[in-house]
Amino acid sequence: MLHRLLLTLILALALNASACAARRFEAALVPLADQAGVGDTYAGIRLLGALRLAPAEINSQRFCGLSGLAWDEDAGILYALSDRGSLFHLQPELNPQGHLTGIKLIAAYPLRNALDRPLRSPYDDAEGLAIRNSGNGIQGDAELLVSFEIRPRVVRYSPTGLWRGEEKLPALLRDPGHYRNPNQGLEAIAVDPYWGILIGTEVPLLNDPSDQVRLFQLDGRSWNYLLSPAPESALVAMEVLPDGSLLTLERAFVAPLRPLIISLRRTPLPEPGGVAPLNVTDVAVFDSSQGWLLDNFE
């Protein structure tokens, strides 16, 4: 399972979110770095490959601006979410060594609202993606959880984008006035078998310290998560590991001519509600100024 998770994170689809001109879908292998290749180990993780995916259009859905990924073990499908409210089904192709060699785009669906209509702005800014029932051996019972910015909410969907209901957020997260920027809201979401749905904001809430975000449960309890010291680092994704710890992804972007830094980090989850920040440690840090091929990983 962990190798699939790392595949999902390193896949992170090197796709420029602003380049959405539609053309035929293509997936091209790209090097991960000048100093490291596929199959190499870096900072304790094994690099499984990277692809650059060309913007395309399928079923009237623009394949670009990807913001979330989730793996369905039972169906063998990698779900990809766009920040324009589209859901894509992908099938990664691996060689016998488990290295990523290609990927197929097999289906696309618009996310729909409770009236069964495709989402429209400002309600379509989908950012975080998590999955339930992805590896229980039962075909067809997967449920996707999507977190949104601009109009903060968490919605349950079928794998074909059908609305199944909305989770009730803590009052603090329901009010857009508590966010520093409406476009830096509910960026990260995960499902923990013990704690339930976990939600993290991209940057600290308006009245919180500038160097830490809070990870929330739906009942309002939270943990304080200390961000990486990289300038402007922000929480963009998280996954629960089999041992119960949390794997997080941070992106630090200041300006086009400054280094882009992606941090993969890990933290245990003790009983929530404590004042002290979580004990977060770096797993691997990727810095574009050191030869790593990076993009807007989300």
mmCIF file of C-alpha atoms in Angstrom, residues 76-79 89-95 99-106:
data_model
loop_
_atom_site.group_PDB
_atom_site.id
_atom_site.type_symbol
_atom_site.label_atom_id
_atom_site.label_comp_id
_atom_site.label_asym_id
_atom_site.label_seq_id
_atom_site.Cartn_x
_atom_site.Cartn_y
_atom_site.Cartn_z
ATOM 1 C CA GLY A 76 -7.459 -0.331 -9.763
ATOM 2 C CA ILE A 77 -8.298 3.295 -10.518
ATOM 3 C CA LEU A 78 -6.461 6.469 -9.612
ATOM 4 C CA TYR A 79 -9.014 9.259 -9.201
ATOM 5 C CA HIS A 89 -10.377 8.081 -13.799
ATOM 6 C CA LEU A 90 -6.781 7.087 -14.523
ATOM 7 C CA GLN A 91 -5.026 3.724 -14.785
ATOM 8 C CA PRO A 92 -1.305 3.867 -13.949
ATOM 9 C CA GLU A 93 0.957 1.480 -15.862
ATOM 10 C CA LEU A 94 3.810 -0.131 -13.926
ATOM 11 C CA ASN A 95 6.647 -2.380 -15.038
ATOM 12 C CA HIS A 99 8.175 1.715 -11.759
ATOM 13 C CA LEU A 100 5.697 4.085 -13.358
ATOM 14 C CA THR A 101 5.874 3.764 -17.160
ATOM 15 C CA GLY A 102 2.641 5.361 -18.339
ATOM 16 C CA ILE A 103 -0.953 6.153 -17.521
ATOM 17 C CA LYS A 104 -4.320 5.958 -19.274
ATOM 18 C CA LEU A 105 -7.138 8.486 -18.993
ATOM 19 C CA ILE A 106 -10.258 6.325 -19.134
#
